[in-house]
C-alpha atoms as one frame of an Amber mdcrd trajectory, in Angstrom:
protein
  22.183 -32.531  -5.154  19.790 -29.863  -3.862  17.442 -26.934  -5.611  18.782
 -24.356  -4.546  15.242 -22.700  -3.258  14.418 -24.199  -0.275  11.429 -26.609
   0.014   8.824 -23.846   0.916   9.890 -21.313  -0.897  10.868 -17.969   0.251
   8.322 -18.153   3.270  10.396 -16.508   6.125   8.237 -18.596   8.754   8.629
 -21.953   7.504   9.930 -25.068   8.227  12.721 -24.760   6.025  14.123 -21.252
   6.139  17.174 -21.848   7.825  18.376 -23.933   5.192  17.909 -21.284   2.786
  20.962 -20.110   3.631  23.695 -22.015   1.571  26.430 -22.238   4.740  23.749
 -24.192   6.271  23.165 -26.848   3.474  26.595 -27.235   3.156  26.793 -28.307
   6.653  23.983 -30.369   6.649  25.517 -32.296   3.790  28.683 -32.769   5.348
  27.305 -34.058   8.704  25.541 -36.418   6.586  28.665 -37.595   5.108  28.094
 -36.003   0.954  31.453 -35.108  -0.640  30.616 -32.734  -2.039  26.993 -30.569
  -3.252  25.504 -29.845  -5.979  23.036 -26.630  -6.261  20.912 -26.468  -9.216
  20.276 -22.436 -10.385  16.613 -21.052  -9.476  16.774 -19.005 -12.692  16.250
 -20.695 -16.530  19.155 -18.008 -17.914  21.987 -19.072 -15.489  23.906 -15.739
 -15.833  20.581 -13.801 -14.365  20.986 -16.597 -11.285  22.351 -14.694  -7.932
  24.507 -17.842  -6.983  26.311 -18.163 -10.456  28.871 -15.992  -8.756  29.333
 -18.094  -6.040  32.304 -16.808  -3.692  34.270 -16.982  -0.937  32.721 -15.430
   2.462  34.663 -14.569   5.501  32.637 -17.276   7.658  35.639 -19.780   6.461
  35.318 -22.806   4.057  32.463 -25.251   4.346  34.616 -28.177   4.399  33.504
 -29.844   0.990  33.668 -28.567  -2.436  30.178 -26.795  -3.274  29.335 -26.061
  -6.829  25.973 -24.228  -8.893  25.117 -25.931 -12.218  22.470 -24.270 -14.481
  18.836 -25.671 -14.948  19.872 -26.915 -18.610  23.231 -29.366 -16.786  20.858
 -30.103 -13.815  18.086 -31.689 -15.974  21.215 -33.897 -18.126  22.892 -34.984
 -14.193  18.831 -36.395 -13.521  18.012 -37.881 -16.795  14.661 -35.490 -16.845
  13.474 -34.624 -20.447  14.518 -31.325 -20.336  13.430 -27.797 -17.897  10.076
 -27.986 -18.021  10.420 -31.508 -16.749  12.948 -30.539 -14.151  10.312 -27.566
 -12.635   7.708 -29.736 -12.617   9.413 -32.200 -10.241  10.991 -29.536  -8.361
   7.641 -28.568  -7.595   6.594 -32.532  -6.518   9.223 -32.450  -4.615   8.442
 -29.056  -2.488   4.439 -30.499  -1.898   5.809 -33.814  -1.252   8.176 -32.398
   1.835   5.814 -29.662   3.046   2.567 -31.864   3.288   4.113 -35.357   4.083
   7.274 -35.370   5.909   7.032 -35.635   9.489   7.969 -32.568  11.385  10.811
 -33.681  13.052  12.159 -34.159   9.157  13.531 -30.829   8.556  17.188 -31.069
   7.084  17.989 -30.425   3.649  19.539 -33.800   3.243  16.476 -35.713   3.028
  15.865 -37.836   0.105  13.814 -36.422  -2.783  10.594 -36.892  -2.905   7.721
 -36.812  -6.214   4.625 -37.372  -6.604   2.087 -36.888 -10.177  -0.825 -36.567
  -7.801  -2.051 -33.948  -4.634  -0.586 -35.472  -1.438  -2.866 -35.033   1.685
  -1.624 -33.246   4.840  -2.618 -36.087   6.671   0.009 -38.354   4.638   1.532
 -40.782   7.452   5.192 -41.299   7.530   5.165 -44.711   5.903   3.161 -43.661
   2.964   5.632 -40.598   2.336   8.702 -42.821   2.429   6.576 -44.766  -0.523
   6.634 -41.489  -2.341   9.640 -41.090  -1.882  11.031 -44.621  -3.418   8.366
 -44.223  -5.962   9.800 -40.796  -7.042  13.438 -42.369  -6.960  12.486 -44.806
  -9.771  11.616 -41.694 -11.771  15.092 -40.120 -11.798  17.712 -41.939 -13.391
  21.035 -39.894 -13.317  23.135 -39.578 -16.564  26.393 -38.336 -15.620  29.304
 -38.805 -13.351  30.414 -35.732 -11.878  34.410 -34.672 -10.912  34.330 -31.776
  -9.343  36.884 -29.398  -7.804  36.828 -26.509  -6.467  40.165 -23.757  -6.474
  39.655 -21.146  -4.202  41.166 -18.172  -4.199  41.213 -15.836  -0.925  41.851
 -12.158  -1.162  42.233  -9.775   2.088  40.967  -6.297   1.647  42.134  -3.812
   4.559  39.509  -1.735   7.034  39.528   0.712   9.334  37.819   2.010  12.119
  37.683   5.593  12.385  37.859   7.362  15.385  37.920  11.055  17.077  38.781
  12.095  21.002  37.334  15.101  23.023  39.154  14.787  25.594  37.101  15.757
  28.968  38.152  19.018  31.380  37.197  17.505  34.955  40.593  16.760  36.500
  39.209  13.344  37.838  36.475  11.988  35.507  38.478  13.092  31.905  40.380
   9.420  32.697  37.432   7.990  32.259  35.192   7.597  28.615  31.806   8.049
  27.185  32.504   5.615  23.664  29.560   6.595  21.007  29.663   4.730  17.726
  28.455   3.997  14.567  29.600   1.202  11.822  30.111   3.003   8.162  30.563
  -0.391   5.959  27.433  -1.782   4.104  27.180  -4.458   1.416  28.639  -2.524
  -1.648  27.056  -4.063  -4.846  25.265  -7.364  -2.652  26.278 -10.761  -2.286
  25.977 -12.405   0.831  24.105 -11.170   3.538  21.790  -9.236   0.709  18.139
 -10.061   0.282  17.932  -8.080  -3.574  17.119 -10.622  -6.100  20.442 -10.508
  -7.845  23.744  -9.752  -7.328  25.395  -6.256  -8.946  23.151  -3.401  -8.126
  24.352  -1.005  -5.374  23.588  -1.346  -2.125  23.436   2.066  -0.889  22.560
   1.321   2.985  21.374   5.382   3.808  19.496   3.674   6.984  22.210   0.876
   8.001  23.995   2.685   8.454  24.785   6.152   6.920  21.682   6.993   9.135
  23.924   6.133  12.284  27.318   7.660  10.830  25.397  11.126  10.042  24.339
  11.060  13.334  27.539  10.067  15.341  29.228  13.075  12.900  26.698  15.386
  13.715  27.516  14.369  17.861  30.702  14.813  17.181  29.977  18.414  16.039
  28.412  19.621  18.450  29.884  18.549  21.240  32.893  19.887  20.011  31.415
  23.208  20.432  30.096  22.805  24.028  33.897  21.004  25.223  33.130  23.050
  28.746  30.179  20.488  29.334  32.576  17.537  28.633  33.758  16.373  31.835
  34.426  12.975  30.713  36.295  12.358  27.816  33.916  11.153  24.755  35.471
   8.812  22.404  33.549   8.690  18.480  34.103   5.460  16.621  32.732   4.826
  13.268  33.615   1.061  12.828  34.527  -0.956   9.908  33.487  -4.323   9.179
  30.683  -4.602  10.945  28.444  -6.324   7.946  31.157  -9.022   8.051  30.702
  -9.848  11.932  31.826  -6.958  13.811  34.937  -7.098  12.929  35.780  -3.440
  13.458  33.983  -3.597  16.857  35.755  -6.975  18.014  39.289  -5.224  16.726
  38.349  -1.899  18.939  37.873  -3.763  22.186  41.037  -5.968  21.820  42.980
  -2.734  21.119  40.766   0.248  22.265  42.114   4.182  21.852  40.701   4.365
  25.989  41.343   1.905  28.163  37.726  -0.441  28.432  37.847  -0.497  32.151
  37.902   3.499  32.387  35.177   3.228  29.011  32.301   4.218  31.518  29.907
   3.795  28.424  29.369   2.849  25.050  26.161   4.227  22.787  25.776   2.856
  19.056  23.470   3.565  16.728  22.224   1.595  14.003  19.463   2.040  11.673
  18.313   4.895  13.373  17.068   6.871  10.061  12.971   5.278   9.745  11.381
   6.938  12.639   7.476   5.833  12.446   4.822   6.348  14.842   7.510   7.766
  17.460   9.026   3.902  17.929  12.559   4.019  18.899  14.056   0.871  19.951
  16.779   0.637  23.036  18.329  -2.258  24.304  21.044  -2.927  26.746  19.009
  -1.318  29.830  19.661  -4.023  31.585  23.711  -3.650  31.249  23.685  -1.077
  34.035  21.721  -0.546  37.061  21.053   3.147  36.076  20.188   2.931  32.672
  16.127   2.910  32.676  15.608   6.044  34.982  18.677   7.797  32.991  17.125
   6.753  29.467  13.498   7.808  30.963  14.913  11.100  32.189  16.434  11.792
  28.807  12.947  10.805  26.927  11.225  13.521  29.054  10.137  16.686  26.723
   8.845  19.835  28.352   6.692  21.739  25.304   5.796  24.806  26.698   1.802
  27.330  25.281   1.300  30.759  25.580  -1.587  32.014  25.334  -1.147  35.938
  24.893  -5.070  37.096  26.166  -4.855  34.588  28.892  -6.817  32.046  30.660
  -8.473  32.084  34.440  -6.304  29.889  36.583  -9.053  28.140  37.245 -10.043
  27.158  34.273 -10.118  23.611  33.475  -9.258  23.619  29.657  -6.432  25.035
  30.691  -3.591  21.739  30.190  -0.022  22.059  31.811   1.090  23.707  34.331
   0.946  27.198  34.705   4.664  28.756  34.605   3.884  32.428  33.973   0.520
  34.039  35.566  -0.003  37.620  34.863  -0.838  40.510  38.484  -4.929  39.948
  37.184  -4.291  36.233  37.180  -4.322  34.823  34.129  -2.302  32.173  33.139
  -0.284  33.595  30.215   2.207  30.229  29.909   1.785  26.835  30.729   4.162
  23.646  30.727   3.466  20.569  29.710   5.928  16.995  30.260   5.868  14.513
  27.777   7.755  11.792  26.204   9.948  12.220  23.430   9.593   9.124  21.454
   7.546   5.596  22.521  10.524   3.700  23.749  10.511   0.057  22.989  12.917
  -1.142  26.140  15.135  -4.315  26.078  17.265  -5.390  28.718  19.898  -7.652
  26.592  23.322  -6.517  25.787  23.818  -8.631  23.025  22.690  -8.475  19.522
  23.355  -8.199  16.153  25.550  -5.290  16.260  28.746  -3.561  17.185  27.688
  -2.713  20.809  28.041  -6.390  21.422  31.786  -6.282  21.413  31.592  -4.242
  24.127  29.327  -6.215  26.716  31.293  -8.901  26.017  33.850  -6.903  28.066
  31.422  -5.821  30.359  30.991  -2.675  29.286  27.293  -0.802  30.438  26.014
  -0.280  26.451  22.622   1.141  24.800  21.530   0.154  21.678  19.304   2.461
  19.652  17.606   1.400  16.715  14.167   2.506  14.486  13.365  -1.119  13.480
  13.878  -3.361  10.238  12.187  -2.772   7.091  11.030  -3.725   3.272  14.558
  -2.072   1.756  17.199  -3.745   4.423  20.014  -5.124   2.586  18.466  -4.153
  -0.653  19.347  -1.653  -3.210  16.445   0.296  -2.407  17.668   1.515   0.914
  18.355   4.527  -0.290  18.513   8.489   1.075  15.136   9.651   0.185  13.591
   7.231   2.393  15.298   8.415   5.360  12.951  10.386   8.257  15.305  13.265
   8.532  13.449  15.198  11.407  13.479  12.110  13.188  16.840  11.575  12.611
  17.616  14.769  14.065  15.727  14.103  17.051  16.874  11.037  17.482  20.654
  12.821  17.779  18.970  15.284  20.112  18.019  12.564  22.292  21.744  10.817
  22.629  23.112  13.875  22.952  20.974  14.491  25.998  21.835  10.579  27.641
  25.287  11.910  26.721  25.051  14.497  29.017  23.364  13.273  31.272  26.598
  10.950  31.822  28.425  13.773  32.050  26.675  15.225  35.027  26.749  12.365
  37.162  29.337  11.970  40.064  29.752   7.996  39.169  29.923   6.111  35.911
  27.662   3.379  35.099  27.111   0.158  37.150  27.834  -2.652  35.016  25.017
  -5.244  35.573  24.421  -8.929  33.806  21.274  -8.327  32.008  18.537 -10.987
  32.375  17.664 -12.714  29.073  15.465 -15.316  28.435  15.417 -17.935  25.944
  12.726 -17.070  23.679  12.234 -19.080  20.576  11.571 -17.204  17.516  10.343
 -18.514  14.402  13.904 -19.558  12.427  15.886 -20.627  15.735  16.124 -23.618
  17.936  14.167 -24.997  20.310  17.120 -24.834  22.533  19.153 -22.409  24.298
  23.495 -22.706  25.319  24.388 -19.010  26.351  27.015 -18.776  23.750  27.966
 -15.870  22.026  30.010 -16.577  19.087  32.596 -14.895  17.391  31.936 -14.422
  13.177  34.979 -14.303  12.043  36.664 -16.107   9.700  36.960 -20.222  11.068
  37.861 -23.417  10.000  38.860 -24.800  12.336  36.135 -24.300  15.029  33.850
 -22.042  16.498  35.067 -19.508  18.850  33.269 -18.040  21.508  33.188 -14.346
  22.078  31.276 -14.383  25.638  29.330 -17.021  27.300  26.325 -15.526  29.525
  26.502 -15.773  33.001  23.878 -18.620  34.599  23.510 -20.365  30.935  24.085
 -23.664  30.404  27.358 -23.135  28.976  28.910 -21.452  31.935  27.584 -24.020
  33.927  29.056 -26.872  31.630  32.796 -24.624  32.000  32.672 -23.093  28.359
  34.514 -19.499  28.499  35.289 -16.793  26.581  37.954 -17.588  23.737  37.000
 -21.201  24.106  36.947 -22.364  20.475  34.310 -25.413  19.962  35.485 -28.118
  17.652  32.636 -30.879  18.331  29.558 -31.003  19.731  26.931 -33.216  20.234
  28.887 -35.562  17.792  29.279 -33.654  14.656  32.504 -32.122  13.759  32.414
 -28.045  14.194  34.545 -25.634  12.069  32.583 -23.132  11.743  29.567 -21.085
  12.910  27.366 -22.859  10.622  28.192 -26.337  11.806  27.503 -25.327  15.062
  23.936 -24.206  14.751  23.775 -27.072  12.228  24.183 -29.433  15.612  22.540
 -27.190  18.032  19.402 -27.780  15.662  19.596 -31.424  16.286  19.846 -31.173
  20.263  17.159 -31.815  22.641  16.774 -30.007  25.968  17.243 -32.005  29.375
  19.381 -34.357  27.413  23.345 -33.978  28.310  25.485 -33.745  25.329  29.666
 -33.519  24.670  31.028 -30.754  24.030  34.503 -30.436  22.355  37.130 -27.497
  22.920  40.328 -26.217  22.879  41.758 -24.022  25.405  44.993 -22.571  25.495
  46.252 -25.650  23.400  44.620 -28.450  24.929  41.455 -30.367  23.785  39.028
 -30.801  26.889  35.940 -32.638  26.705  32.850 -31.097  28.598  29.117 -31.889
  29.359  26.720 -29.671  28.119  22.559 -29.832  29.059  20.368 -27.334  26.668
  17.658 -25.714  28.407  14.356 -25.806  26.569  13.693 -22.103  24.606  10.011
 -20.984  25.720
């Protein structure tokens, strides 16, 4: 039995946050051998809860029946005199884990904890376990619980959209310039939403009607400049990218070009909050041309004219001059400078659709205006959307477009270099595994492993599909991370897969994140 609120709160920083997420404390419990959980409702009015309409996600089933009781049943199951009773140890229990437990005590499967008095920070491990057995005398359960779950899958269909301008140079049209664009969102919330509750429209004009405008509005107008267009340019507004690039993932198993004549692929994502001129780009590090091409294409000539003139010699005078008049004045003057402050990263991977595509080693860019307060909420809505910037933004892949086009030679496909930074809700570990979000329950499969990780050295490949590691069972995604959180680095481990058919057993050694 667990509150469904994890221990500190909503803090997106703490100690807890992963388990937040209800895929991970369903595989917590099952590694620690529950049958099934219990999730008591944050809310007092259950309907108002966002879990009451707990459903089926396309991450696979969790392994062990996993139910939501109201605030009302939960205080009845604990034989606690009622709500009021129920919050108040609820809130023991959240000081008792964030000021006593140990730090290396972090799943969601430890026993509760209470306390009627202010715990120090300096609690020692011994006198926390006496809180804890003290606050197990205080809850005396009341009921037996049978529970079963009946689940009940339904497919929808998706589709990826996609348009060909085919290219007129009698060599290069065989090979492509892929720009894309996913078109799903969230629809009225649910899982992967951060709104409050469940029902209110998601509307998503920044991820990612912000990228689809913009991949139409390509689409126009290179239609009307086809004599530029000496490779072909393939536009692909993908489906099912919310659910784990599932449109993406379908593209590059069955792609309209050929991948190894795609000398490119461009996506845009959340590319509609333009502030302070920060535009994101990744993947410059997934072709050996990419920075000086992306720097070219950030370069922006504004030219002044100055109608009376200035002396030549002048030194107010900025820019170059471009057009001097027979007394010689300087009647124009040019000036270079960047389009937008470009926030360069070298990985191809990330949390998008242009990671189907490195995974085929593909050269990709990755543009993006950064996260805000209304992702995955209702309130991401069209007025909040730079327009002008969005424009520009188009301006500016247009012009990387083109400058593809010019060149004699596609792309150099490079391995970008990555390091293993921790952030502040991962693992102090690092693998090298890519893996594939899609529906699993039977194990975890990998989409690409990253060349020099510890994966490729332990023989883990693409396709591989993980079905134990470390010594917990893996069906799913969320298993997996559940054990990767457990791992040390330096310490060899077993890893568990099947491979065309076979079960092989290979030795894996995490490096340490820095």
């Amino acid at each position: 039995v667990a509150f469904a609120a994890a221990p500190d709160g909503d803090d997106p920083h703490g100690r807890f946050t992963r388990f937040a997420d209800l895929r991970f404390r369903a595989a917590a419990a099952r590694a620690a051998g529950a049958r099934a959980l219990v999730l008591v409702a944050r809310e007092e009015n259950f309907k108002d809860d966002r879990l009451a309409r707990l459903s089926y996600d396309n991450a696979g089933d969790a392994g062990l029946p996993v139910v939501v009781v109201s605030r009302q049943a939960a205080a009845r199951i604990l034989g606690l005199g009622g709500t009021s009773q129920l919050a108040e140890f609820e809130q023991n229990l959240r000081t008792a884990k964030t000021s006593t437990l140990p730090s290396s005590s972090s799943t969601a499967t430890t026993p509760p904890t209470s306390s009627t008095t202010t715990t120090p920070a300096t609690t020692t491990p011994a006198s926390a376990s006496a809180i804890q057995a003290q606050a197990l005398t205080q809850v005396r359960p009341r009921a037996a619980l049978t529970i079963a779950t009946d689940v009940v899958r339904r497919e929808a269909p998706a589709h990826n959209v996609v348009g060909i301008l085919h290219g007129t140079d009698p060599k290069l049209k065989d090979e492509a310039i892929l720009v894309g664009a996913h078109y799903d969102h969230l629809g009225r919330g649910g899982q992967g939403s951060l709104a409050a509750r469940e029902g209110d429209v998601h509307h998503g004009a920044d991820d990612n009607a912000s990228g689809t405008a913009a991949l139409l509005e390509l689409a126009r107008l290179l239609a009307g400049e086809r004599a530029r267009l000496r490779r072909t340019v393939v536009f692909v507004a993908f489906g099912g990218e919310e659910e784990g690039l599932l449109g993406s993932k379908h593209y590059a198993e069955h792609p309209a070009h050929a991948l190894d004549a795609t000398a490119a692929m461009i996506n845009m994502d959340m590319v509609g909050r333009l502030r302070d001129e920060k535009l994101m780009v990744a993947g410059v590090g997934t072709a050996a041309e990419w920075r000086d091409l992306v720097e070219r294409a950030n370069a922006n000539l504004s030219v002044k004219v100055n109608a009376a003139g200035a002396d030549a010699s002048s030194g107010a005078r900025e820019g170059t001059p471009i057009v001097v008049a027979t007394n010689g004045q300087v009647v124009a003057t040019a000036k270079s400078a960047p389009r937008f402050a470009l926030s360069l990263s070298e990985d191809g991977f990330g949390p998008s659709d242009h990671s189907s595509f490195y995974a085929k080693r593909v050269p990709v860019l990755f543009l993006f205006t950064g996260t805000h307060e209304d992702y995955h909420k209702p309130s991401d809505t069209a007025e909040r959307i730079n327009y002008e910037g969005l424009a520009r933004i188009t301006s500016f892949v247009r012009r990387i477009a083109y400058e593809l086009q010019d060149a004699e030679r596609r792309p150099t496909f490079t391995t970008a270099k990555v390091e293993a930074t921790a952030r502040s809700t991962g693992f102090r570990v690092y693998l090298g595994t890519v893996p594939s979000y899609g529906e699993s329950t039977d194990g975890m499969r990998l989409a690409a492993v990253r060349e020099g990780s510890p994966a490729e050295k332990a023989g883990l490949r693409e396709g591989d599909k993980i079905v134990r590691l470390a010594g917990r069972e893996v069906r799913n995604v969320y298993d997996y991370t559940n054990a990767l959180s457990e791992m040390k680095a330096g310490q060899e481990y077993e890893a568990e897969v099947v491979r065309d058919g076979a079960r092989l057993t290979l030795k894996i050694t995490p490096a340490a994140r820095k």
